[in-house]
Short mmCIF file of C-alpha atoms in Angstrom, two decimals:
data_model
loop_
_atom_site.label_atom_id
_atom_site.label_comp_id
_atom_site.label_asym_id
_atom_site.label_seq_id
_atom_site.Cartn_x
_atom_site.Cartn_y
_atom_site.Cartn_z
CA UNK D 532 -289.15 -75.01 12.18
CA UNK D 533 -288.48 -75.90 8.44
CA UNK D 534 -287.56 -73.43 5.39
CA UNK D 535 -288.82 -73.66 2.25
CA UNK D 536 -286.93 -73.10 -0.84
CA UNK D 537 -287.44 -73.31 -4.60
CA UNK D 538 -285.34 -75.93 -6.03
CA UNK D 539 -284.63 -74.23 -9.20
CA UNK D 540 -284.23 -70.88 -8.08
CA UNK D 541 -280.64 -69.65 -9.45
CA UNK D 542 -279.37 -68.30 -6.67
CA UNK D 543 -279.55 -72.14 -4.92
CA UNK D 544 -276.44 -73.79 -5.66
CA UNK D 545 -275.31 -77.34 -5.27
CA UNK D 546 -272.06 -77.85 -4.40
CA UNK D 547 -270.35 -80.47 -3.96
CA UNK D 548 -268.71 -82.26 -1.21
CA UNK D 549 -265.48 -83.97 -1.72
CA UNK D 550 -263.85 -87.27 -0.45
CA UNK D 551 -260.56 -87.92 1.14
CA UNK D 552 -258.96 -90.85 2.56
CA UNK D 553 -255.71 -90.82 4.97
CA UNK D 554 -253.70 -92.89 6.36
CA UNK D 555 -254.28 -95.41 3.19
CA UNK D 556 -252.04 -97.34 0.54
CA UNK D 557 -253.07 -95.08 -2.48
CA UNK D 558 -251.68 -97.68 -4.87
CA UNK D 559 -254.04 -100.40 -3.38
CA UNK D 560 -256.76 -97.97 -2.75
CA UNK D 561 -256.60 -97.21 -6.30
CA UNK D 562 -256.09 -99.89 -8.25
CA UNK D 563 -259.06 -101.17 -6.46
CA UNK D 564 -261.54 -98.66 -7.72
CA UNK D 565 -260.31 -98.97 -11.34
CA UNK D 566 -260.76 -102.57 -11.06
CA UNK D 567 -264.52 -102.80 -9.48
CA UNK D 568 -266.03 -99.60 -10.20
CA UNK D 569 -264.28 -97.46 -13.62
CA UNK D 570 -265.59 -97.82 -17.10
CA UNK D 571 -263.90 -96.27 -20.46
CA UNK D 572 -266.89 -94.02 -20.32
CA UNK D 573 -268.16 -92.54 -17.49
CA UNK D 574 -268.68 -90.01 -14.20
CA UNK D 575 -265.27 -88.58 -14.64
CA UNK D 576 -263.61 -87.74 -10.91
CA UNK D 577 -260.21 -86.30 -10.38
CA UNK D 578 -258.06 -87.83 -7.64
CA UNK D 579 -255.22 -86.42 -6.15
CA UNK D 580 -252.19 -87.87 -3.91
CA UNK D 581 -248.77 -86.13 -2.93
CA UNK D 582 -246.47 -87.22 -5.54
CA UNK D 583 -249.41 -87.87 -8.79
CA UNK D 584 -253.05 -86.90 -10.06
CA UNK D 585 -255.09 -88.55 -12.32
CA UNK D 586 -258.97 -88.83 -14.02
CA UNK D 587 -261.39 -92.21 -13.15
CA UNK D 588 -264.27 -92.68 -14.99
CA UNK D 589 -266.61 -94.26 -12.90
CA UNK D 590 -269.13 -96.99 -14.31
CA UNK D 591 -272.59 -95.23 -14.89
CA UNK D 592 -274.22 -98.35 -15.00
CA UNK D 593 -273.49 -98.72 -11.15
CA UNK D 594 -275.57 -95.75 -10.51
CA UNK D 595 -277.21 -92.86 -11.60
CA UNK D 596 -274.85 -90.56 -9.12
CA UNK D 597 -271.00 -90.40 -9.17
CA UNK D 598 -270.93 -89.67 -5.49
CA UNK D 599 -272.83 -93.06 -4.71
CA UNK D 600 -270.20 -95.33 -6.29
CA UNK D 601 -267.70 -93.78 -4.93
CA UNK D 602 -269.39 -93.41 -1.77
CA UNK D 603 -270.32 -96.98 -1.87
CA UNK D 604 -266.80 -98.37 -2.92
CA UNK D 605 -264.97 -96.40 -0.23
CA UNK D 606 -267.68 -97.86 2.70
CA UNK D 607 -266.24 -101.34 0.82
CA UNK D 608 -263.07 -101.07 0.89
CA UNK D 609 -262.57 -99.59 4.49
CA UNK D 610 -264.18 -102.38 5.70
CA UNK D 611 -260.97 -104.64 4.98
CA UNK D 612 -258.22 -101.97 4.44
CA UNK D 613 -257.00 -99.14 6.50
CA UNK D 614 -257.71 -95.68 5.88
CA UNK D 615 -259.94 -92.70 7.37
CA UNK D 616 -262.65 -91.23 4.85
CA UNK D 617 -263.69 -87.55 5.26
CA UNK D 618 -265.89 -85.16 3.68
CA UNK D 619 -264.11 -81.81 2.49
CA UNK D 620 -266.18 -79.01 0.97
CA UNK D 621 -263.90 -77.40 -1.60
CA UNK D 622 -261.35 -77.29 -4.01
CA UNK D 623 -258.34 -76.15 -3.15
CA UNK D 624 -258.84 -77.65 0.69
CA UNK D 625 -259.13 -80.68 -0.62
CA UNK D 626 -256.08 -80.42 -2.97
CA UNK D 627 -253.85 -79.22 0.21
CA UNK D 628 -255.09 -81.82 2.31
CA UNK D 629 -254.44 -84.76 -0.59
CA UNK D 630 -250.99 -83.52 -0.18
CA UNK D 631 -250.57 -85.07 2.84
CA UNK D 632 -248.60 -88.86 2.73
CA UNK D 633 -250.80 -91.93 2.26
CA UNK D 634 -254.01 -89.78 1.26
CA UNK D 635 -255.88 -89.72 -1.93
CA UNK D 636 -258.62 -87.13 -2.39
CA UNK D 637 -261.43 -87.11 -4.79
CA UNK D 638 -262.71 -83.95 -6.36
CA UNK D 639 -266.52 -85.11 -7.25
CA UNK D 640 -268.89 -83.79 -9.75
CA UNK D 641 -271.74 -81.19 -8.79
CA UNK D 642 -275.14 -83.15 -8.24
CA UNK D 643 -277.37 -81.62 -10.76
CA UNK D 644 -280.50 -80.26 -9.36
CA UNK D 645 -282.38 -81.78 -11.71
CA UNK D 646 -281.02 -84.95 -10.90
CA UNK D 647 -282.10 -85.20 -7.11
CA UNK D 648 -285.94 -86.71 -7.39
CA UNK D 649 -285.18 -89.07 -10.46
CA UNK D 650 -282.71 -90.45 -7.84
CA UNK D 651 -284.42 -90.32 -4.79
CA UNK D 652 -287.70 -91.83 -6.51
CA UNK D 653 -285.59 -94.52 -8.25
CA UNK D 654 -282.79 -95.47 -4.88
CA UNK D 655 -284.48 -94.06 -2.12
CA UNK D 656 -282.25 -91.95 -0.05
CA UNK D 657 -278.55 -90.65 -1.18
CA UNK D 658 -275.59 -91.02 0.15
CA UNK D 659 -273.99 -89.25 2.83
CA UNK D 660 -272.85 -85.65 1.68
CA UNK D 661 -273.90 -85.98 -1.53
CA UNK D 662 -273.75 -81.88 -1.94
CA UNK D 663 -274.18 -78.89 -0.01
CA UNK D 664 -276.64 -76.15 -0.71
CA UNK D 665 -274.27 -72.82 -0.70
CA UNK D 666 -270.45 -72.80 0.13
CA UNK D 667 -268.51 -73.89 3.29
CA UNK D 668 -267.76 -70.25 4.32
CA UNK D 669 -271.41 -69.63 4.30
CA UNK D 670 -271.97 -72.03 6.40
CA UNK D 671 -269.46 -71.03 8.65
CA UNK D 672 -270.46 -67.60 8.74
CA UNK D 673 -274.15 -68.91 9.55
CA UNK D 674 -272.66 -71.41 12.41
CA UNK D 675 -270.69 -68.71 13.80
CA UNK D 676 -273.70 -66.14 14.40
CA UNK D 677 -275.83 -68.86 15.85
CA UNK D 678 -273.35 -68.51 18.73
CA UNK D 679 -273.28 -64.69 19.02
CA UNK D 680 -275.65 -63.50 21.98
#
């Protein structure tokens, strides 16, 4: 079974999904990104910790997609460092959960519709959880009948 939509109908929104690492030195986690992956001009992406929040500006020239280089310096880094990566859909969850000690969160851009072939011609597939198509209670509410009989 398969569902066709029309990309650029209004009513189908991107949204998109958010990254959060736990159980991390923020500092290090940080400091890291700015180093290998920020520009002065750039995919701006708000990070939040427990005690501080702050604005990167990742390198465009790294990719066409803010989500890849992040997605891409956080598969990196966890290689060598600890930390657990998850994918949050939403604001304000992600804020409450970046409240937690040793996390960082990052509150990523929407993926532009118009911005999905161009990259998928150009880089092939995206990353993981690049967006969602409608909101996480949606979702939720569509998961949720699936399982009434």
């Amino acid at each position: 079974m398969a569902e066709r939509e029309n990309i650029h109908d209004k009513a189908l929104e991107f949204s998109p999904i958010h990254r959060i690492v736990t159980e991390t030195d923020e500092e290090a986690l940080l400091d890291e990104l700015q180093k290998t992956c920020c520009a002065p001009e750039g995919y701006p992406v708000q990070w939040y910790t427990k005690e501080r929040q702050g604005v990167l500006y990742l390198n465009p020239n790294k990719s066409r997609l803010a989500v890849a280089i992040l997605q891409n310096f956080l598969d990196e880094y966890l290689k060598n460092h600890r930390g657990q990566m998850d994918y949050i859909h939403g604001e304000e969850a992600l804020k409450n959960l970046a409240e937690k000690e040793n996390a960082v969160g990052f509150l990523l851009p929407a993926m532009e519709k118009r911005e999905l072939f161009p990259y998928v011609t150009e880089s092939g597939t995206l990353p993981r959880k690049t967006f969602s198509m409608g909101h996480a209670t949606e979702k939720r509410y569509y998961l949720e009948a699936r399982q009434i009989r």
